């Protein structure tokens, strides 16, 4: 089984990725690889942040590694919070505070269109590859559901009437930006020679 380090400390993201990859690859978390590091995300694009994280762990370990950066891009807010999604309400990465700020900024706004966008950077045998996944949808006027994480309670994907937080992981992955990007990653890895 091909071992690959997922450069994240977010267990929710690990669970979502593993749900898509199944047992085809040995997805190893940073913690499982013995890496205790908070990788900075200093850039202004998802792509640059994903590359930064993958390169950092690849340089540290010399192993195959992938990372991702995800942003919620809201049309009426000119693409905010975007690359700053995790820290929208401050550096504390407080999911609830981020959601509260988003709903406040959209108060009275009729245009609720938004999209989640994920960029994955894979460093495989020393070569860099990028994969993107997008999920279009709408922002609700209030939080709905108990599942998921981040902005899931206020995001309804096109084609459904439920928020991501009202879905199981499998249901969410039918629409999910991260699942789409991961499927492209898996397709690439499956085409690589074994060993």
PDB file of C-alpha atoms in Angstrom:
ATOM      1  CA  UNK A   1       0.000   0.000   0.000  1.00  0.00           C
ATOM      2  CA  UNK A   2       1.344   3.420  -0.964  1.00  0.00           C
ATOM      3  CA  UNK A   3       2.166   5.542   2.098  1.00  0.00           C
ATOM      4  CA  UNK A   4       1.565   9.254   1.856  1.00  0.00           C
ATOM      5  CA  UNK A   5       1.635  11.950   4.538  1.00  0.00           C
ATOM      6  CA  UNK A   6      -1.321  14.325   4.704  1.00  0.00           C
ATOM      7  CA  UNK A   7       0.141  17.658   5.865  1.00  0.00           C
ATOM      8  CA  UNK A   8      -2.628  18.751   8.235  1.00  0.00           C
ATOM      9  CA  UNK A   9      -3.469  18.835  11.922  1.00  0.00           C
ATOM     10  CA  UNK A  10      -7.231  18.919  11.191  1.00  0.00           C
ATOM     11  CA  UNK A  11      -8.711  15.497  12.017  1.00  0.00           C
ATOM     12  CA  UNK A  12     -12.030  16.386  10.303  1.00  0.00           C
ATOM     13  CA  UNK A  13     -10.175  16.849   7.003  1.00  0.00           C
ATOM     14  CA  UNK A  14      -8.282  13.572   7.528  1.00  0.00           C
ATOM     15  CA  UNK A  15     -11.556  11.708   8.109  1.00  0.00           C
ATOM     16  CA  UNK A  16     -13.099  13.185   4.942  1.00  0.00           C
ATOM     17  CA  UNK A  17     -10.054  12.305   2.821  1.00  0.00           C
ATOM     18  CA  UNK A  18      -9.880   8.757   4.212  1.00  0.00           C
ATOM     19  CA  UNK A  19     -13.604   8.299   3.453  1.00  0.00           C
ATOM     20  CA  UNK A  20     -12.823   9.027  -0.221  1.00  0.00           C
ATOM     21  CA  UNK A  21      -9.536   7.110  -0.532  1.00  0.00           C
ATOM     22  CA  UNK A  22     -10.701   4.051   1.429  1.00  0.00           C
ATOM     23  CA  UNK A  23      -7.950   1.464   1.893  1.00  0.00           C
ATOM     24  CA  UNK A  24      -6.222   2.136  -1.423  1.00  0.00           C
ATOM     25  CA  UNK A  25      -3.529   4.253   0.236  1.00  0.00           C
ATOM     26  CA  UNK A  26      -1.962   4.494   3.689  1.00  0.00           C
ATOM     27  CA  UNK A  27      -2.887   8.098   4.503  1.00  0.00           C
ATOM     28  CA  UNK A  28      -0.644   9.074   7.412  1.00  0.00           C
ATOM     29  CA  UNK A  29      -1.343  12.162   9.481  1.00  0.00           C
ATOM     30  CA  UNK A  30       1.416  14.488  10.630  1.00  0.00           C
ATOM     31  CA  UNK A  31       0.846  13.275  14.183  1.00  0.00           C
ATOM     32  CA  UNK A  32       1.127   9.625  13.097  1.00  0.00           C
ATOM     33  CA  UNK A  33       4.339  10.521  11.258  1.00  0.00           C
ATOM     34  CA  UNK A  34       5.719  12.049  14.477  1.00  0.00           C
ATOM     35  CA  UNK A  35       5.577  15.625  13.192  1.00  0.00           C
ATOM     36  CA  UNK A  36       4.490  18.290  15.681  1.00  0.00           C
ATOM     37  CA  UNK A  37       4.357  21.458  13.617  1.00  0.00           C
ATOM     38  CA  UNK A  38       1.896  24.256  12.920  1.00  0.00           C
ATOM     39  CA  UNK A  39       2.646  25.133   9.307  1.00  0.00           C
ATOM     40  CA  UNK A  40       2.082  28.804   8.498  1.00  0.00           C
ATOM     41  CA  UNK A  41      -0.387  29.829   5.775  1.00  0.00           C
ATOM     42  CA  UNK A  42       1.032  33.251   4.903  1.00  0.00           C
ATOM     43  CA  UNK A  43      -0.078  33.509   1.290  1.00  0.00           C
ATOM     44  CA  UNK A  44      -3.006  35.226  -0.418  1.00  0.00           C
ATOM     45  CA  UNK A  45      -4.114  32.234  -2.514  1.00  0.00           C
ATOM     46  CA  UNK A  46      -5.258  28.724  -1.626  1.00  0.00           C
ATOM     47  CA  UNK A  47      -2.799  27.310  -4.153  1.00  0.00           C
ATOM     48  CA  UNK A  48       0.234  29.019  -2.605  1.00  0.00           C
ATOM     49  CA  UNK A  49      -0.757  27.918   0.907  1.00  0.00           C
ATOM     50  CA  UNK A  50      -1.266  24.306  -0.209  1.00  0.00           C
ATOM     51  CA  UNK A  51       2.145  24.314  -1.907  1.00  0.00           C
ATOM     52  CA  UNK A  52       3.812  25.832   1.188  1.00  0.00           C
ATOM     53  CA  UNK A  53       2.425  23.121   3.464  1.00  0.00           C
ATOM     54  CA  UNK A  54       3.346  20.240   1.158  1.00  0.00           C
ATOM     55  CA  UNK A  55       6.872  21.544   0.550  1.00  0.00           C
ATOM     56  CA  UNK A  56       7.463  22.084   4.278  1.00  0.00           C
ATOM     57  CA  UNK A  57       6.641  18.474   5.173  1.00  0.00           C
ATOM     58  CA  UNK A  58       8.375  17.050   2.088  1.00  0.00           C
ATOM     59  CA  UNK A  59      11.604  18.880   2.978  1.00  0.00           C
ATOM     60  CA  UNK A  60      11.318  17.673   6.570  1.00  0.00           C
ATOM     61  CA  UNK A  61      10.658  13.999   5.774  1.00  0.00           C
ATOM     62  CA  UNK A  62      11.701  13.368   2.167  1.00  0.00           C
ATOM     63  CA  UNK A  63       8.461  11.404   1.791  1.00  0.00           C
ATOM     64  CA  UNK A  64       5.544  11.688  -0.588  1.00  0.00           C
ATOM     65  CA  UNK A  65       3.125  14.224   0.855  1.00  0.00           C
ATOM     66  CA  UNK A  66      -0.016  16.131   0.030  1.00  0.00           C
ATOM     67  CA  UNK A  67      -1.717  19.103   1.601  1.00  0.00           C
ATOM     68  CA  UNK A  68      -4.798  21.118   0.918  1.00  0.00           C
ATOM     69  CA  UNK A  69      -6.168  24.552   1.503  1.00  0.00           C
ATOM     70  CA  UNK A  70      -9.862  25.285   1.351  1.00  0.00           C
ATOM     71  CA  UNK A  71     -11.793  28.527   1.260  1.00  0.00           C
ATOM     72  CA  UNK A  72     -15.406  29.586   1.265  1.00  0.00           C
ATOM     73  CA  UNK A  73     -15.918  32.240  -1.420  1.00  0.00           C
ATOM     74  CA  UNK A  74     -19.112  34.290  -1.003  1.00  0.00           C
ATOM     75  CA  UNK A  75     -20.264  36.232  -4.071  1.00  0.00           C
ATOM     76  CA  UNK A  76     -21.857  39.166  -2.214  1.00  0.00           C
ATOM     77  CA  UNK A  77     -18.698  39.588  -0.101  1.00  0.00           C
ATOM     78  CA  UNK A  78     -16.391  39.772  -3.148  1.00  0.00           C
ATOM     79  CA  UNK A  79     -15.039  36.282  -2.505  1.00  0.00           C
ATOM     80  CA  UNK A  80     -14.566  36.627   1.258  1.00  0.00           C
ATOM     81  CA  UNK A  81     -13.622  34.925   3.489  1.00  0.00           C
ATOM     82  CA  UNK A  82     -11.675  32.973   0.835  1.00  0.00           C
ATOM     83  CA  UNK A  83      -8.096  32.193   1.791  1.00  0.00           C
ATOM     84  CA  UNK A  84      -8.794  33.616   5.278  1.00  0.00           C
ATOM     85  CA  UNK A  85     -11.733  31.255   5.937  1.00  0.00           C
ATOM     86  CA  UNK A  86     -10.174  29.497   8.957  1.00  0.00           C
ATOM     87  CA  UNK A  87      -9.238  32.795  10.622  1.00  0.00           C
ATOM     88  CA  UNK A  88     -12.135  34.960   9.426  1.00  0.00           C
ATOM     89  CA  UNK A  89     -13.064  36.082  12.945  1.00  0.00           C
ATOM     90  CA  UNK A  90      -9.472  36.169  14.234  1.00  0.00           C
ATOM     91  CA  UNK A  91      -6.374  34.026  14.683  1.00  0.00           C
ATOM     92  CA  UNK A  92      -8.082  31.630  17.090  1.00  0.00           C
ATOM     93  CA  UNK A  93      -9.563  29.477  14.276  1.00  0.00           C
ATOM     94  CA  UNK A  94     -12.916  29.555  16.075  1.00  0.00           C
ATOM     95  CA  UNK A  95     -15.402  27.889  13.699  1.00  0.00           C
ATOM     96  CA  UNK A  96     -18.453  29.244  15.504  1.00  0.00           C
ATOM     97  CA  UNK A  97     -17.127  32.819  15.593  1.00  0.00           C
ATOM     98  CA  UNK A  98     -16.353  32.583  11.857  1.00  0.00           C
ATOM     99  CA  UNK A  99     -19.932  31.499  11.106  1.00  0.00           C
ATOM    100  CA  UNK A 100     -21.390  34.251  13.304  1.00  0.00           C
ATOM    101  CA  UNK A 101     -19.291  36.879  11.499  1.00  0.00           C
ATOM    102  CA  UNK A 102     -20.283  35.523   8.075  1.00  0.00           C
ATOM    103  CA  UNK A 103     -24.001  35.565   8.866  1.00  0.00           C
ATOM    104  CA  UNK A 104     -23.706  39.093  10.298  1.00  0.00           C
ATOM    105  CA  UNK A 105     -21.911  40.321   7.158  1.00  0.00           C
ATOM    106  CA  UNK A 106     -24.661  38.815   4.988  1.00  0.00           C
ATOM    107  CA  UNK A 107     -27.562  40.144   7.066  1.00  0.00           C
ATOM    108  CA  UNK A 108     -30.301  41.463   4.782  1.00  0.00           C
ATOM    109  CA  UNK A 109     -28.420  40.322   1.678  1.00  0.00           C
ATOM    110  CA  UNK A 110     -30.576  38.591  -0.959  1.00  0.00           C
ATOM    111  CA  UNK A 111     -27.642  37.173  -2.942  1.00  0.00           C
ATOM    112  CA  UNK A 112     -26.538  34.172  -0.862  1.00  0.00           C
ATOM    113  CA  UNK A 113     -24.470  32.454  -3.567  1.00  0.00           C
ATOM    114  CA  UNK A 114     -21.176  30.941  -2.439  1.00  0.00           C
ATOM    115  CA  UNK A 115     -18.767  28.191  -3.297  1.00  0.00           C
ATOM    116  CA  UNK A 116     -16.284  26.055  -1.444  1.00  0.00           C
ATOM    117  CA  UNK A 117     -12.982  25.631  -3.262  1.00  0.00           C
ATOM    118  CA  UNK A 118     -10.231  23.163  -2.353  1.00  0.00           C
ATOM    119  CA  UNK A 119      -6.738  23.065  -3.820  1.00  0.00           C
ATOM    120  CA  UNK A 120      -4.607  19.990  -3.131  1.00  0.00           C
ATOM    121  CA  UNK A 121      -0.846  20.027  -3.663  1.00  0.00           C
ATOM    122  CA  UNK A 122       0.810  16.633  -4.013  1.00  0.00           C
ATOM    123  CA  UNK A 123       4.554  16.130  -4.003  1.00  0.00           C
ATOM    124  CA  UNK A 124       5.048  12.675  -5.475  1.00  0.00           C
ATOM    125  CA  UNK A 125       8.537  11.343  -6.134  1.00  0.00           C
ATOM    126  CA  UNK A 126       9.838  14.913  -5.964  1.00  0.00           C
ATOM    127  CA  UNK A 127       7.368  16.353  -8.484  1.00  0.00           C
ATOM    128  CA  UNK A 128       4.577  18.801  -7.634  1.00  0.00           C
ATOM    129  CA  UNK A 129       0.983  18.281  -8.810  1.00  0.00           C
ATOM    130  CA  UNK A 130      -2.141  20.380  -8.161  1.00  0.00           C
ATOM    131  CA  UNK A 131      -5.797  19.265  -8.007  1.00  0.00           C
ATOM    132  CA  UNK A 132      -8.868  21.470  -7.514  1.00  0.00           C
ATOM    133  CA  UNK A 133     -12.438  20.804  -6.403  1.00  0.00           C
ATOM    134  CA  UNK A 134     -15.354  23.261  -6.320  1.00  0.00           C
ATOM    135  CA  UNK A 135     -18.818  22.989  -4.770  1.00  0.00           C
ATOM    136  CA  UNK A 136     -21.362  25.682  -5.628  1.00  0.00           C
ATOM    137  CA  UNK A 137     -24.147  26.503  -3.213  1.00  0.00           C
ATOM    138  CA  UNK A 138     -25.924  29.014  -0.977  1.00  0.00           C
ATOM    139  CA  UNK A 139     -25.425  30.436   2.503  1.00  0.00           C
ATOM    140  CA  UNK A 140     -28.366  29.952   4.875  1.00  0.00           C
ATOM    141  CA  UNK A 141     -29.673  32.690   7.166  1.00  0.00           C
ATOM    142  CA  UNK A 142     -29.082  30.558  10.283  1.00  0.00           C
ATOM    143  CA  UNK A 143     -27.085  27.525  11.370  1.00  0.00           C
ATOM    144  CA  UNK A 144     -28.621  24.139  10.552  1.00  0.00           C
ATOM    145  CA  UNK A 145     -27.462  20.695  11.640  1.00  0.00           C
ATOM    146  CA  UNK A 146     -25.039  19.229  14.149  1.00  0.00           C
ATOM    147  CA  UNK A 147     -22.517  17.459  11.915  1.00  0.00           C
ATOM    148  CA  UNK A 148     -19.511  18.539   9.892  1.00  0.00           C
ATOM    149  CA  UNK A 149     -17.225  21.399  10.834  1.00  0.00           C
ATOM    150  CA  UNK A 150     -16.336  24.923   9.839  1.00  0.00           C
ATOM    151  CA  UNK A 151     -19.007  26.576   7.686  1.00  0.00           C
ATOM    152  CA  UNK A 152     -20.942  23.326   7.143  1.00  0.00           C
ATOM    153  CA  UNK A 153     -23.982  24.449   9.210  1.00  0.00           C
ATOM    154  CA  UNK A 154     -24.604  27.440   6.907  1.00  0.00           C
ATOM    155  CA  UNK A 155     -23.741  25.991   3.468  1.00  0.00           C
ATOM    156  CA  UNK A 156     -26.309  24.250   1.254  1.00  0.00           C
ATOM    157  CA  UNK A 157     -24.830  22.680  -1.887  1.00  0.00           C
ATOM    158  CA  UNK A 158     -26.631  23.131  -5.192  1.00  0.00           C
ATOM    159  CA  UNK A 159     -28.859  20.112  -5.791  1.00  0.00           C
ATOM    160  CA  UNK A 160     -29.874  19.621  -2.141  1.00  0.00           C
ATOM    161  CA  UNK A 161     -31.987  21.396   0.464  1.00  0.00           C
ATOM    162  CA  UNK A 162     -29.876  20.391   3.477  1.00  0.00           C
ATOM    163  CA  UNK A 163     -26.790  22.040   4.882  1.00  0.00           C
ATOM    164  CA  UNK A 164     -23.547  20.048   4.928  1.00  0.00           C
ATOM    165  CA  UNK A 165     -23.978  19.802   8.731  1.00  0.00           C
ATOM    166  CA  UNK A 166     -27.308  17.981   8.204  1.00  0.00           C
ATOM    167  CA  UNK A 167     -25.639  15.273   6.086  1.00  0.00           C
ATOM    168  CA  UNK A 168     -23.594  12.174   6.826  1.00  0.00           C
ATOM    169  CA  UNK A 169     -19.985  12.190   5.590  1.00  0.00           C
ATOM    170  CA  UNK A 170     -20.986   9.963   2.653  1.00  0.00           C
ATOM    171  CA  UNK A 171     -23.853  12.294   1.705  1.00  0.00           C
ATOM    172  CA  UNK A 172     -21.600  15.349   1.959  1.00  0.00           C
ATOM    173  CA  UNK A 173     -18.956  13.664  -0.212  1.00  0.00           C
ATOM    174  CA  UNK A 174     -21.458  13.441  -3.104  1.00  0.00           C
ATOM    175  CA  UNK A 175     -21.146  17.229  -3.385  1.00  0.00           C
ATOM    176  CA  UNK A 176     -17.988  18.115  -1.487  1.00  0.00           C
ATOM    177  CA  UNK A 177     -15.249  20.281  -2.947  1.00  0.00           C
ATOM    178  CA  UNK A 178     -12.696  18.312  -0.932  1.00  0.00           C
ATOM    179  CA  UNK A 179     -14.092  14.998  -2.192  1.00  0.00           C
ATOM    180  CA  UNK A 180     -13.866  16.240  -5.805  1.00  0.00           C
ATOM    181  CA  UNK A 181     -10.256  17.385  -5.399  1.00  0.00           C
ATOM    182  CA  UNK A 182      -9.432  14.138  -3.577  1.00  0.00           C
ATOM    183  CA  UNK A 183     -11.002  12.061  -6.365  1.00  0.00           C
ATOM    184  CA  UNK A 184      -8.629  13.765  -8.825  1.00  0.00           C
ATOM    185  CA  UNK A 185      -5.713  13.063  -6.472  1.00  0.00           C
ATOM    186  CA  UNK A 186      -6.744   9.393  -6.149  1.00  0.00           C
ATOM    187  CA  UNK A 187      -7.134   9.071  -9.926  1.00  0.00           C
ATOM    188  CA  UNK A 188      -3.582  10.351 -10.364  1.00  0.00           C
ATOM    189  CA  UNK A 189      -2.121   8.113  -7.645  1.00  0.00           C
ATOM    190  CA  UNK A 190      -3.940   5.028  -8.961  1.00  0.00           C
ATOM    191  CA  UNK A 191      -2.167   5.511 -12.302  1.00  0.00           C
ATOM    192  CA  UNK A 192       1.283   5.491 -10.680  1.00  0.00           C
ATOM    193  CA  UNK A 193       3.410   2.314 -10.728  1.00  0.00           C
ATOM    194  CA  UNK A 194       3.214   0.228  -7.563  1.00  0.00           C
ATOM    195  CA  UNK A 195       6.024   0.320  -5.042  1.00  0.00           C
TER     196      UNK A 195
END
